[in-house]
Amino acid sequence: MRHVAAIAGREFRSFFVSPVAFVVLTLWSVLAGTFFLSTLFDFQQRVLLAQQFQQVDQLAQMNLNDSLVSPFLGAMWFVMLFLLPAVTMGLFANDKANGTDELLLTSPLTVWEIVFGKFAAAAGFALVMVAIAAFYPGLLFYFGEPDVGKTLAGLLGLMLVSFAYVAVGAFASSLTQNQLIAFIVGLVLILVMGVMLPFLVDIAFSGAGVPAADAIGGLMRWVATGYHFEHLISGEIDTADLAYFVVAIGVFLTLSKAVVESSRWR
Amino acid sequence: MSAGIEVTETPAIEVEGLCKRYGDFEAVHGLHFRVAPGEVVGLLGPNAAGKTTTMRMLTGFIPPSDGRVLIAGHDVLTDPLGARAAVGYLPESPPLYPEMTVRAYVSFVASIKDVPRRERADAVERAIARCGLSEVSRRVIGQLSKGYRQRVGLAQAIVHEPEVLVLDEPTVGLDPIQIREIRGLIAELASPEHGRGRQSVILSTHILNEVEAICQRVMMIHHGRMVIDQPLAELTAGGQRLEEVFAHITSRDDAPSPVDAEASP
């Protein structure tokens, strides 16, 4: 564990001497502000409209969580798909390019310690991003009364989804010594896992009729992170969803470990 | 200084039947040798002779295809962490993080090399001072000259006071004064005056006078086979210069050397 902390600490600090971290954090903060304002104005508009037309039912259904916090977190999730690969692209690729992998692999460290350390550093960075995003829903508590549990569940969702993507990005980074390739491979994997699979499910369902298609479709839907994230931002905390994220992180870290280990045999 | 065979204490390095194959290509074939504590051994050979491959197997970076490597009594395959803790390794290009300061980097290496927390600050200062890095310790590695980077690489290798130092071409690309300093440092590490137990050094080079300057023993590898393993004094006893021996051996391509049989323990 001491080793994990040493590696994670070094890696985390190294984020903040590279311009990438600042570009990512700046974009993230600006987009968070923009999306928050736009969802806020949209919400206000809809409340005004509903009031004007005396749609009491609709007005009664509206609340800060479903109409504001959830769409906002959904938008931030979408931004994350594109920004996290930039955070993780250097995790292993950089060491291979620097030759520092030779230092790590000849030190009394296990490969798991190296992988966990790298993952923890990037997950820590993702946590900073989640904390920045959390600031905006936090503001609502000052002016209104959003549901605490629902808001926290949504933030938990954003955090878990980011950790899963960090694991995917770490795996992409372990495959190459070129950061650009690591970024692109990571982005593609994250897009497929996060967004594309539901589309593939739709295509599978449009074929219809075949019982196997349903089974595959169901499986694909389960594999997609979006499906589980939606549960969490709507305030449902289900152990099955939590287990999904643990499994996703575990699978990609295991793959990363296998790739790092295999470099000894080449 | 003897060839280290009759030494009774645990050898710093013990290698038996070491082989490395890449598909059909045999990079290293059947190496046998021992290095005693405090011994400085020069690993010679033309380019692509298998020097780096051998060193990578000693440091546990790559596993041997066959044979055994014991570092201070730890087998690199069955006790990899113990073996790696006993080795300091300077690869051909120093494994540096260019964005870190010298002190932060050496301190990071100390922590992953299991230097206890209480002793870490002292160990880091000592390594920095010995490699002549005190003045640049707050500077970022990426801004240092090649000579200083090489020294940072050396500081990294010695910070945990390992029993064995493996240096892959430690003076390549340095100017004559820097070369002399690095050689002085290597000699000092192995000397009996050096407080905390003498360190064995195995260094690869193709600069022959480097070997003459600091090594007590010469191992020469050619096509992955050990062709010479002798104390330097014996080798050059007949007034023969190392350069002549080297040229003689590398010119007879492929033929297994008669010295081979004698030298293997």
Short mmCIF file of C-alpha atoms in Angstrom, two decimals:
data_model
loop_
_atom_site.label_atom_id
_atom_site.label_comp_id
_atom_site.label_asym_id
_atom_site.label_seq_id
_atom_site.Cartn_x
_atom_site.Cartn_y
_atom_site.Cartn_z
CA MET A 1 0.00 0.00 0.00
CA ARG A 2 2.91 2.38 0.72
CA HIS A 3 4.05 1.86 -2.83
CA VAL A 4 0.58 2.56 -4.21
CA ALA A 5 0.54 5.88 -2.36
CA ALA A 6 4.02 6.78 -3.61
CA ILE A 7 3.13 6.05 -7.23
CA ALA A 8 -0.28 7.71 -7.00
CA GLY A 9 1.21 10.81 -5.37
CA ARG A 10 3.90 11.19 -7.99
CA GLU A 11 1.46 10.67 -10.81
CA PHE A 12 -1.13 13.03 -9.36
CA ARG A 13 1.42 15.82 -8.93
CA SER A 14 2.68 15.27 -12.45
CA PHE A 15 -0.82 16.07 -13.80
CA PHE A 16 -0.47 19.59 -12.50
CA VAL A 17 2.81 20.32 -14.22
CA SER A 18 1.40 19.36 -17.60
CA PRO A 19 -0.78 21.76 -19.56
CA VAL A 20 -3.27 18.96 -20.25
CA ALA A 21 -4.62 19.03 -16.70
CA PHE A 22 -5.24 22.76 -16.84
CA VAL A 23 -6.84 22.59 -20.26
CA VAL A 24 -9.10 19.79 -19.04
CA LEU A 25 -10.03 21.56 -15.80
CA THR A 26 -10.67 24.86 -17.59
CA LEU A 27 -12.87 23.29 -20.23
CA TRP A 28 -14.65 21.28 -17.59
CA SER A 29 -15.36 24.32 -15.39
CA VAL A 30 -16.49 26.48 -18.31
CA LEU A 31 -18.76 23.77 -19.69
CA ALA A 32 -20.15 23.01 -16.24
CA GLY A 33 -21.07 26.68 -15.80
CA THR A 34 -22.57 26.88 -19.26
CA PHE A 35 -24.64 23.74 -18.96
CA PHE A 36 -25.80 24.68 -15.50
CA LEU A 37 -26.97 28.10 -16.61
CA SER A 38 -28.71 26.75 -19.68
CA THR A 39 -30.54 24.04 -17.73
CA LEU A 40 -31.39 26.64 -15.11
CA PHE A 41 -32.90 29.07 -17.65
CA ASP A 42 -34.70 26.22 -19.37
CA PHE A 43 -36.20 25.21 -16.05
CA GLN A 44 -37.25 28.75 -15.26
CA GLN A 45 -38.87 29.09 -18.68
CA ARG A 46 -40.85 25.92 -18.24
CA VAL A 47 -42.02 26.95 -14.79
CA LEU A 48 -43.16 30.32 -16.16
CA LEU A 49 -44.97 28.69 -19.06
CA ALA A 50 -46.71 26.21 -16.82
CA GLN A 51 -47.76 29.03 -14.52
CA GLN A 52 -49.08 31.13 -17.41
CA PHE A 53 -51.18 28.29 -18.73
CA GLN A 54 -52.30 27.21 -15.26
CA GLN A 55 -51.03 23.67 -15.82
CA VAL A 56 -51.23 22.77 -12.18
CA ASP A 57 -50.48 19.07 -12.71
CA GLN A 58 -47.33 19.77 -14.62
CA LEU A 59 -46.23 22.39 -12.16
CA ALA A 60 -46.71 19.97 -9.29
CA GLN A 61 -44.50 17.41 -11.01
CA MET A 62 -41.64 19.80 -11.58
CA ASN A 63 -38.79 19.75 -9.15
CA LEU A 64 -35.19 20.86 -9.04
CA ASN A 65 -33.83 17.33 -9.18
CA ASP A 66 -35.61 15.86 -12.17
CA SER A 67 -35.67 19.04 -14.21
CA LEU A 68 -32.33 20.56 -13.32
CA VAL A 69 -29.82 18.41 -11.44
CA SER A 70 -30.31 15.25 -13.49
CA PRO A 71 -30.05 16.90 -16.92
CA PHE A 72 -27.05 18.86 -15.71
CA LEU A 73 -25.24 15.74 -14.47
CA GLY A 74 -26.19 13.96 -17.69
CA ALA A 75 -24.55 16.73 -19.70
CA MET A 76 -21.43 16.59 -17.53
CA TRP A 77 -21.28 12.84 -18.05
CA PHE A 78 -21.25 13.49 -21.79
CA VAL A 79 -18.39 16.00 -21.41
CA MET A 80 -16.48 13.45 -19.36
CA LEU A 81 -16.55 10.97 -22.22
CA PHE A 82 -14.27 13.30 -24.15
CA LEU A 83 -12.11 14.77 -21.40
CA LEU A 84 -11.17 11.72 -19.34
CA PRO A 85 -9.14 10.03 -22.09
CA ALA A 86 -6.95 13.16 -22.09
CA VAL A 87 -6.37 12.72 -18.36
CA THR A 88 -5.50 9.04 -18.59
CA MET A 89 -3.58 9.00 -21.88
CA GLY A 90 -0.18 9.47 -20.23
CA LEU A 91 -0.60 7.04 -17.32
CA PHE A 92 1.44 4.19 -18.79
CA ALA A 93 2.34 5.58 -22.22
CA ASN A 94 4.45 8.29 -20.66
CA ASP A 95 6.54 5.82 -18.67
CA LYS A 96 7.21 3.79 -21.76
CA ALA A 97 8.24 6.89 -23.71
CA ASN A 98 10.50 8.13 -20.87
CA GLY A 99 12.00 4.74 -20.15
CA THR A 100 10.77 5.04 -16.58
CA ASP A 101 8.88 1.77 -16.98
CA GLU A 102 12.31 0.19 -16.63
CA LEU A 103 12.67 1.92 -13.26
CA LEU A 104 9.24 0.81 -12.04
CA LEU A 105 9.60 -2.77 -13.25
CA THR A 106 13.05 -3.19 -11.66
CA SER A 107 11.90 -1.76 -8.33
CA PRO A 108 10.55 -4.00 -5.58
CA LEU A 109 6.96 -3.30 -6.68
CA THR A 110 4.26 -5.66 -7.81
CA VAL A 111 2.55 -4.87 -11.09
CA TRP A 112 -0.71 -4.47 -9.16
CA GLU A 113 0.87 -1.75 -7.04
CA ILE A 114 1.89 0.11 -10.18
CA VAL A 115 -1.56 -0.28 -11.77
CA PHE A 116 -3.46 0.70 -8.62
CA GLY A 117 -1.19 3.68 -8.07
CA LYS A 118 -1.75 4.98 -11.59
CA PHE A 119 -5.48 4.34 -11.36
CA ALA A 120 -5.73 6.07 -7.99
CA ALA A 121 -3.98 9.17 -9.32
CA ALA A 122 -6.30 9.53 -12.31
CA ALA A 123 -9.34 8.66 -10.19
CA GLY A 124 -8.25 11.42 -7.81
CA PHE A 125 -8.15 13.82 -10.71
CA ALA A 126 -11.62 12.70 -11.79
CA LEU A 127 -12.75 13.33 -8.21
CA VAL A 128 -11.55 16.92 -8.53
CA MET A 129 -13.67 17.21 -11.67
CA VAL A 130 -16.72 15.77 -9.88
CA ALA A 131 -16.16 18.20 -7.00
CA ILE A 132 -16.11 21.15 -9.43
CA ALA A 133 -19.33 19.91 -11.03
CA ALA A 134 -20.87 19.41 -7.57
CA PHE A 135 -20.45 23.09 -6.84
CA TYR A 136 -23.36 24.02 -9.14
CA PRO A 137 -26.04 21.70 -7.73
CA GLY A 138 -24.63 22.82 -4.37
CA LEU A 139 -25.70 26.38 -5.18
CA LEU A 140 -29.28 25.21 -5.47
CA PHE A 141 -29.34 24.32 -1.80
CA TYR A 142 -28.76 27.96 -1.01
CA PHE A 143 -31.69 29.15 -3.11
CA GLY A 144 -34.08 26.22 -3.04
CA GLU A 145 -34.73 22.80 -1.63
CA PRO A 146 -33.51 20.04 -3.90
CA ASP A 147 -33.62 16.49 -2.59
CA VAL A 148 -30.32 15.78 -0.82
CA GLY A 149 -30.40 12.04 -1.39
CA LYS A 150 -31.19 12.29 -5.08
CA THR A 151 -28.49 14.90 -5.64
CA LEU A 152 -25.88 12.81 -3.83
CA ALA A 153 -26.93 9.69 -5.73
CA GLY A 154 -26.40 11.60 -8.98
CA LEU A 155 -22.96 12.78 -7.90
CA LEU A 156 -22.10 9.25 -6.80
CA GLY A 157 -23.14 8.14 -10.29
CA LEU A 158 -20.91 10.71 -11.94
CA MET A 159 -18.02 9.65 -9.73
CA LEU A 160 -18.47 5.93 -10.44
CA VAL A 161 -18.86 6.50 -14.15
CA SER A 162 -15.67 8.59 -14.16
CA PHE A 163 -13.77 5.88 -12.28
CA ALA A 164 -14.90 3.28 -14.80
CA TYR A 165 -13.74 5.48 -17.69
CA VAL A 166 -10.43 6.10 -15.92
CA ALA A 167 -9.92 2.34 -15.78
CA VAL A 168 -10.73 2.08 -19.50
CA GLY A 169 -8.38 4.97 -20.28
CA ALA A 170 -5.63 3.39 -18.18
CA PHE A 171 -5.98 0.22 -20.20
CA ALA A 172 -5.76 2.21 -23.46
CA SER A 173 -2.62 3.93 -22.15
CA SER A 174 -1.00 0.61 -21.27
CA LEU A 175 -1.22 -0.51 -24.89
CA THR A 176 1.07 2.09 -26.44
CA GLN A 177 3.88 4.53 -25.76
CA ASN A 178 2.22 7.21 -27.87
CA GLN A 179 -0.08 9.50 -25.91
CA LEU A 180 -2.12 10.48 -28.96
CA ILE A 181 -2.86 6.85 -29.75
CA ALA A 182 -3.69 6.25 -26.09
CA PHE A 183 -6.13 9.18 -26.23
CA ILE A 184 -7.86 7.98 -29.39
CA VAL A 185 -8.08 4.33 -28.32
CA GLY A 186 -9.35 5.44 -24.91
CA LEU A 187 -11.92 7.76 -26.46
CA VAL A 188 -13.21 5.08 -28.82
CA LEU A 189 -13.47 2.47 -26.06
CA ILE A 190 -15.23 4.93 -23.76
CA LEU A 191 -17.62 6.06 -26.48
CA VAL A 192 -18.46 2.47 -27.39
CA MET A 193 -18.95 1.50 -23.78
CA GLY A 194 -20.77 4.66 -22.73
CA VAL A 195 -22.83 5.74 -25.73
CA MET A 196 -22.63 3.42 -28.70
CA LEU A 197 -23.79 0.21 -27.05
CA PRO A 198 -27.32 1.49 -26.48
CA PHE A 199 -27.48 2.34 -30.21
CA LEU A 200 -26.26 -1.11 -31.06
CA VAL A 201 -28.97 -2.44 -28.78
CA ASP A 202 -31.57 -0.47 -30.71
CA ILE A 203 -30.28 -1.87 -33.97
CA ALA A 204 -30.40 -5.37 -32.54
CA PHE A 205 -33.97 -4.80 -31.38
CA SER A 206 -35.09 -3.41 -34.71
CA GLY A 207 -34.31 -6.84 -36.20
CA ALA A 208 -36.80 -8.17 -33.63
CA GLY A 209 -38.41 -11.56 -33.24
CA VAL A 210 -35.29 -13.57 -32.61
CA PRO A 211 -35.20 -14.56 -28.95
CA ALA A 212 -31.40 -14.51 -28.91
CA ALA A 213 -31.46 -10.87 -30.07
CA ASP A 214 -33.39 -9.95 -26.95
CA ALA A 215 -30.89 -11.68 -24.75
CA ILE A 216 -27.94 -10.05 -26.48
CA GLY A 217 -29.72 -6.70 -26.48
CA GLY A 218 -30.36 -7.00 -22.77
CA LEU A 219 -26.76 -7.90 -22.13
CA MET A 220 -25.47 -4.99 -24.23
CA ARG A 221 -27.76 -2.61 -22.43
CA TRP A 222 -26.39 -3.89 -19.15
CA VAL A 223 -22.81 -3.48 -20.35
CA ALA A 224 -23.38 0.16 -21.33
CA THR A 225 -22.46 2.58 -18.55
CA GLY A 226 -25.29 4.95 -19.51
CA TYR A 227 -27.93 2.47 -18.35
CA HIS A 228 -26.53 2.29 -14.82
CA PHE A 229 -25.71 5.97 -14.66
CA GLU A 230 -29.34 6.84 -15.48
CA HIS A 231 -30.52 4.84 -12.50
CA LEU A 232 -28.18 6.73 -10.22
CA ILE A 233 -29.00 10.23 -11.48
CA SER A 234 -32.67 9.49 -11.10
CA GLY A 235 -31.93 8.74 -7.45
CA GLU A 236 -32.08 4.95 -7.51
CA ILE A 237 -29.15 3.36 -5.74
CA ASP A 238 -29.24 -0.30 -6.68
CA THR A 239 -26.53 -2.75 -5.66
CA ALA A 240 -26.65 -4.23 -9.16
CA ASP A 241 -25.56 -0.88 -10.59
CA LEU A 242 -22.84 -0.43 -7.99
CA ALA A 243 -21.64 -3.97 -8.72
CA TYR A 244 -21.54 -3.11 -12.42
CA PHE A 245 -19.08 -0.29 -11.82
CA VAL A 246 -16.91 -2.40 -9.55
CA VAL A 247 -16.81 -5.13 -12.20
CA ALA A 248 -16.05 -2.66 -15.02
CA ILE A 249 -13.17 -1.11 -13.05
CA GLY A 250 -11.90 -4.55 -12.06
CA VAL A 251 -11.98 -5.89 -15.61
CA PHE A 252 -10.09 -2.98 -17.13
CA LEU A 253 -7.51 -2.82 -14.36
CA THR A 254 -6.92 -6.55 -14.73
CA LEU A 255 -6.43 -6.05 -18.46
CA SER A 256 -4.00 -3.18 -17.82
CA LYS A 257 -2.07 -5.32 -15.38
CA ALA A 258 -1.84 -8.12 -17.93
CA VAL A 259 -0.55 -5.73 -20.60
CA VAL A 260 2.04 -4.14 -18.28
CA GLU A 261 3.17 -7.58 -17.17
CA SER A 262 3.44 -8.79 -20.74
CA SER A 263 6.02 -6.10 -21.50
CA ARG A 264 8.50 -8.27 -19.60
CA TRP A 265 8.02 -11.05 -22.09
CA ARG A 266 8.55 -9.06 -25.23
CA MET B 1 41.56 -9.85 -6.15
CA SER B 2 40.53 -13.34 -7.26
CA ALA B 3 37.82 -14.23 -9.72
CA GLY B 4 35.47 -14.61 -6.80
CA ILE B 5 34.92 -18.34 -7.02
CA GLU B 6 36.44 -19.31 -3.71
CA VAL B 7 34.64 -16.61 -1.75
CA THR B 8 32.74 -17.97 1.25
CA GLU B 9 30.26 -15.14 1.87
CA THR B 10 27.05 -14.99 -0.19
CA PRO B 11 28.03 -13.83 -3.65
CA ALA B 12 26.51 -10.52 -4.64
CA ILE B 13 25.58 -12.00 -7.98
CA GLU B 14 25.41 -15.65 -8.86
CA VAL B 15 24.46 -16.64 -12.38
CA GLU B 16 24.09 -20.20 -13.64
CA GLY B 17 23.33 -21.27 -17.18
CA LEU B 18 21.66 -18.01 -18.05
CA CYS B 19 19.94 -18.00 -21.45
CA LYS B 20 17.65 -15.62 -23.28
CA ARG B 21 15.94 -16.62 -26.47
CA TYR B 22 13.73 -14.49 -28.66
CA GLY B 23 12.09 -17.02 -30.97
CA ASP B 24 14.94 -18.66 -32.80
CA PHE B 25 17.40 -15.95 -31.90
CA GLU B 26 19.54 -16.65 -28.87
CA ALA B 27 20.59 -13.31 -27.38
CA VAL B 28 22.38 -14.80 -24.39
CA HIS B 29 23.63 -18.34 -24.12
CA GLY B 30 24.71 -20.27 -21.05
CA LEU B 31 26.36 -17.59 -18.93
CA HIS B 32 27.98 -18.69 -15.67
CA PHE B 33 29.56 -16.27 -13.26
CA ARG B 34 29.77 -14.99 -9.73
CA VAL B 35 30.50 -11.54 -8.46
CA ALA B 36 31.84 -11.12 -4.92
CA PRO B 37 30.81 -8.25 -2.65
CA GLY B 38 32.86 -5.17 -3.39
CA GLU B 39 34.00 -6.41 -6.75
CA VAL B 40 33.86 -4.13 -9.79
CA VAL B 41 33.32 -6.09 -12.96
CA GLY B 42 33.40 -4.74 -16.47
CA LEU B 43 31.08 -6.37 -18.95
CA LEU B 44 32.61 -5.93 -22.36
CA GLY B 45 31.54 -6.83 -25.81
CA PRO B 46 30.76 -5.37 -29.19
CA ASN B 47 27.35 -3.82 -29.79
CA ALA B 48 24.49 -6.34 -29.79
CA ALA B 49 26.65 -8.89 -27.96
CA GLY B 50 23.96 -9.39 -25.28
CA LYS B 51 25.26 -7.00 -22.62
CA THR B 52 22.01 -5.09 -22.12
CA THR B 53 19.96 -8.29 -22.25
CA THR B 54 22.15 -9.81 -19.56
CA MET B 55 21.82 -6.73 -17.37
CA ARG B 56 18.07 -6.65 -17.81
CA MET B 57 17.90 -10.23 -16.59
CA LEU B 58 20.06 -9.40 -13.56
CA THR B 59 17.75 -6.54 -12.62
CA GLY B 60 14.57 -8.53 -13.14
CA PHE B 61 13.33 -6.34 -15.98
CA ILE B 62 13.01 -9.39 -18.23
CA PRO B 63 12.89 -13.01 -17.10
CA PRO B 64 15.56 -15.45 -18.29
CA SER B 65 14.50 -18.16 -20.73
CA ASP B 66 16.67 -20.58 -18.85
CA GLY B 67 19.09 -20.62 -15.95
CA ARG B 68 19.22 -19.00 -12.56
CA VAL B 69 20.10 -15.56 -11.27
CA LEU B 70 20.66 -14.96 -7.56
CA ILE B 71 21.10 -11.41 -6.33
CA ALA B 72 22.49 -11.34 -2.78
CA GLY B 73 20.94 -14.78 -2.37
CA HIS B 74 17.50 -13.85 -3.77
CA ASP B 75 16.38 -15.71 -6.88
CA VAL B 76 15.01 -13.23 -9.44
CA LEU B 77 12.24 -15.65 -10.39
CA THR B 78 11.09 -17.01 -7.04
CA ASP B 79 11.82 -13.95 -4.89
CA PRO B 80 11.63 -11.12 -7.41
CA LEU B 81 10.90 -8.37 -4.90
CA GLY B 82 13.80 -9.35 -2.65
CA ALA B 83 16.16 -9.53 -5.61
CA ARG B 84 15.02 -6.20 -7.02
CA ALA B 85 15.36 -4.50 -3.64
CA ALA B 86 19.03 -5.51 -3.63
CA VAL B 87 19.77 -4.00 -7.05
CA GLY B 88 20.40 -0.46 -8.15
CA TYR B 89 20.07 -0.12 -11.88
CA LEU B 90 21.06 2.60 -14.29
CA PRO B 91 19.74 1.64 -17.73
CA GLU B 92 21.34 2.86 -20.92
CA SER B 93 19.13 5.94 -20.95
CA PRO B 94 18.48 7.15 -17.39
CA PRO B 95 14.84 6.53 -16.42
CA LEU B 96 13.94 10.08 -15.42
CA TYR B 97 10.71 12.00 -15.03
CA PRO B 98 11.63 15.28 -16.73
CA GLU B 99 8.95 17.31 -14.96
CA MET B 100 10.19 16.50 -11.44
CA THR B 101 12.88 18.27 -9.47
CA VAL B 102 16.03 16.28 -8.72
CA ARG B 103 15.19 15.96 -5.03
CA ALA B 104 11.56 15.00 -5.59
CA TYR B 105 12.63 12.37 -8.09
CA VAL B 106 15.33 10.78 -5.93
CA SER B 107 12.93 10.84 -3.00
CA PHE B 108 10.25 9.10 -5.08
CA VAL B 109 12.72 6.40 -6.07
CA ALA B 110 13.74 5.99 -2.40
CA SER B 111 10.10 5.38 -1.48
CA ILE B 112 9.49 2.74 -4.16
CA LYS B 113 12.82 1.08 -3.32
CA ASP B 114 11.71 0.51 0.28
CA VAL B 115 13.98 2.98 2.05
CA PRO B 116 12.27 3.30 5.46
CA ARG B 117 10.47 6.60 5.88
CA ARG B 118 12.65 7.74 8.80
CA GLU B 119 15.85 7.28 6.84
CA ARG B 120 14.53 8.55 3.54
CA ALA B 121 15.48 12.22 3.82
CA ASP B 122 19.05 11.30 4.85
CA ALA B 123 19.40 8.70 2.11
CA VAL B 124 18.19 11.18 -0.49
CA GLU B 125 20.57 13.89 0.70
CA ARG B 126 23.47 11.44 0.75
CA ALA B 127 22.80 10.20 -2.78
CA ILE B 128 22.43 13.76 -4.06
CA ALA B 129 25.64 14.89 -2.39
CA ARG B 130 27.65 11.91 -3.58
CA CYS B 131 26.62 12.41 -7.17
CA GLY B 132 27.50 16.08 -6.98
CA LEU B 133 23.93 17.22 -7.41
CA SER B 134 23.53 19.43 -4.33
CA GLU B 135 23.55 22.65 -6.33
CA VAL B 136 20.88 21.51 -8.77
CA SER B 137 18.70 19.56 -6.34
CA ARG B 138 15.81 22.01 -6.67
CA ARG B 139 15.98 22.19 -10.43
CA VAL B 140 13.66 20.41 -12.79
CA ILE B 141 15.34 17.40 -14.39
CA GLY B 142 14.18 18.31 -17.90
CA GLN B 143 16.28 21.47 -17.77
CA LEU B 144 19.51 19.76 -16.78
CA SER B 145 22.41 18.96 -19.09
CA LYS B 146 23.10 15.41 -20.18
CA GLY B 147 25.94 15.04 -17.70
CA TYR B 148 23.74 16.06 -14.80
CA ARG B 149 20.94 13.78 -15.96
CA GLN B 150 23.36 10.89 -15.99
CA ARG B 151 24.30 11.75 -12.41
CA VAL B 152 20.65 11.87 -11.43
CA GLY B 153 20.36 8.41 -12.96
CA LEU B 154 23.25 7.28 -10.80
CA ALA B 155 21.79 8.92 -7.67
CA GLN B 156 18.59 7.02 -8.35
CA ALA B 157 20.53 3.75 -8.55
CA ILE B 158 22.41 4.20 -5.27
CA VAL B 159 19.80 5.89 -3.07
CA HIS B 160 18.75 2.64 -1.36
CA GLU B 161 22.36 1.49 -0.88
CA PRO B 162 21.86 -1.72 -2.85
CA GLU B 163 24.25 -4.65 -2.60
CA VAL B 164 24.56 -4.73 -6.36
CA LEU B 165 24.85 -1.88 -8.81
CA VAL B 166 24.12 -2.60 -12.45
CA LEU B 167 25.24 0.20 -14.71
CA ASP B 168 24.58 0.03 -18.44
CA GLU B 169 27.13 2.26 -20.17
CA PRO B 170 27.28 4.77 -17.32
CA THR B 171 29.64 7.21 -19.00
CA VAL B 172 28.25 7.27 -22.51
CA GLY B 173 27.80 10.78 -23.87
CA LEU B 174 29.65 12.52 -21.06
CA ASP B 175 32.61 14.85 -21.38
CA PRO B 176 36.06 13.72 -20.16
CA ILE B 177 35.80 15.51 -16.82
CA GLN B 178 32.35 14.09 -16.11
CA ILE B 179 33.59 10.66 -17.11
CA ARG B 180 36.39 10.93 -14.60
CA GLU B 181 33.99 12.00 -11.86
CA ILE B 182 31.56 9.17 -12.52
CA ARG B 183 34.40 6.66 -12.54
CA GLY B 184 35.69 8.06 -9.28
CA LEU B 185 32.27 7.66 -7.75
CA ILE B 186 31.94 4.07 -8.93
CA ALA B 187 35.34 3.20 -7.54
CA GLU B 188 34.44 4.84 -4.25
CA LEU B 189 31.20 2.85 -3.93
CA ALA B 190 33.06 -0.44 -4.06
CA SER B 191 35.96 0.61 -1.86
CA PRO B 192 36.35 -0.77 1.68
CA GLU B 193 36.30 2.79 3.08
CA HIS B 194 32.72 3.14 1.93
CA GLY B 195 30.81 2.79 5.19
CA ARG B 196 27.67 0.76 4.74
CA GLY B 197 28.99 -2.47 3.28
CA ARG B 198 30.73 -2.58 -0.02
CA GLN B 199 28.69 -2.55 -3.14
CA SER B 200 29.41 -4.77 -6.08
CA VAL B 201 29.32 -3.08 -9.42
CA ILE B 202 28.77 -4.63 -12.79
CA LEU B 203 29.06 -2.14 -15.59
CA SER B 204 28.86 -2.53 -19.31
CA THR B 205 30.88 -0.46 -21.66
CA HIS B 206 32.74 -0.62 -24.89
CA ILE B 207 35.28 1.95 -23.78
CA LEU B 208 38.23 -0.26 -22.99
CA ASN B 209 40.25 2.16 -20.93
CA GLU B 210 37.23 2.58 -18.69
CA VAL B 211 37.60 -1.05 -17.73
CA GLU B 212 41.31 -0.59 -17.19
CA ALA B 213 40.62 2.40 -15.01
CA ILE B 214 38.09 0.98 -12.56
CA CYS B 215 37.43 -2.72 -12.96
CA GLN B 216 39.20 -5.56 -11.23
CA ARG B 217 37.71 -8.16 -13.48
CA VAL B 218 36.70 -8.39 -17.11
CA MET B 219 33.91 -10.41 -18.62
CA MET B 220 33.66 -10.34 -22.34
CA ILE B 221 30.53 -11.40 -24.16
CA HIS B 222 30.44 -12.12 -27.84
CA HIS B 223 27.35 -13.38 -29.67
CA GLY B 224 25.70 -13.97 -26.31
CA ARG B 225 28.46 -16.25 -25.02
CA MET B 226 31.03 -15.56 -22.36
CA VAL B 227 34.41 -15.61 -24.05
CA ILE B 228 36.54 -14.19 -21.25
CA ASP B 229 36.08 -14.06 -17.50
CA GLN B 230 39.37 -13.13 -15.87
CA PRO B 231 40.88 -10.69 -13.45
CA LEU B 232 42.15 -7.68 -15.35
CA ALA B 233 45.66 -8.12 -13.98
CA GLU B 234 45.90 -11.67 -15.38
CA LEU B 235 44.50 -10.69 -18.71
CA THR B 236 47.01 -7.95 -19.29
CA ALA B 237 49.85 -9.72 -17.51
CA GLY B 238 51.72 -10.66 -20.66
CA GLY B 239 52.00 -7.02 -21.61
CA GLN B 240 48.97 -7.51 -23.80
CA ARG B 241 46.68 -4.54 -24.07
CA LEU B 242 42.97 -5.05 -23.49
CA GLU B 243 42.29 -3.59 -26.88
CA GLU B 244 44.32 -6.32 -28.56
CA VAL B 245 42.50 -9.04 -26.65
CA PHE B 246 39.18 -7.48 -27.59
CA ALA B 247 40.08 -7.15 -31.27
CA HIS B 248 41.45 -10.68 -31.32
CA ILE B 249 38.29 -12.20 -29.93
CA THR B 250 35.76 -10.22 -31.91
CA SER B 251 37.59 -10.91 -35.16
CA ARG B 252 37.25 -14.69 -34.83
CA ASP B 253 33.58 -14.77 -35.60
CA ASP B 254 31.40 -17.48 -34.09
CA ALA B 255 34.16 -19.93 -33.24
CA PRO B 256 33.74 -20.79 -29.54
CA SER B 257 36.79 -19.54 -27.80
CA PRO B 258 39.18 -21.86 -26.00
CA VAL B 259 39.13 -19.37 -23.15
CA ASP B 260 35.44 -20.11 -22.77
CA ALA B 261 35.96 -23.53 -21.27
CA GLU B 262 38.65 -22.37 -18.86
CA ALA B 263 36.79 -19.36 -17.66
CA SER B 264 33.49 -21.00 -16.82
CA PRO B 265 33.42 -22.08 -13.20
#
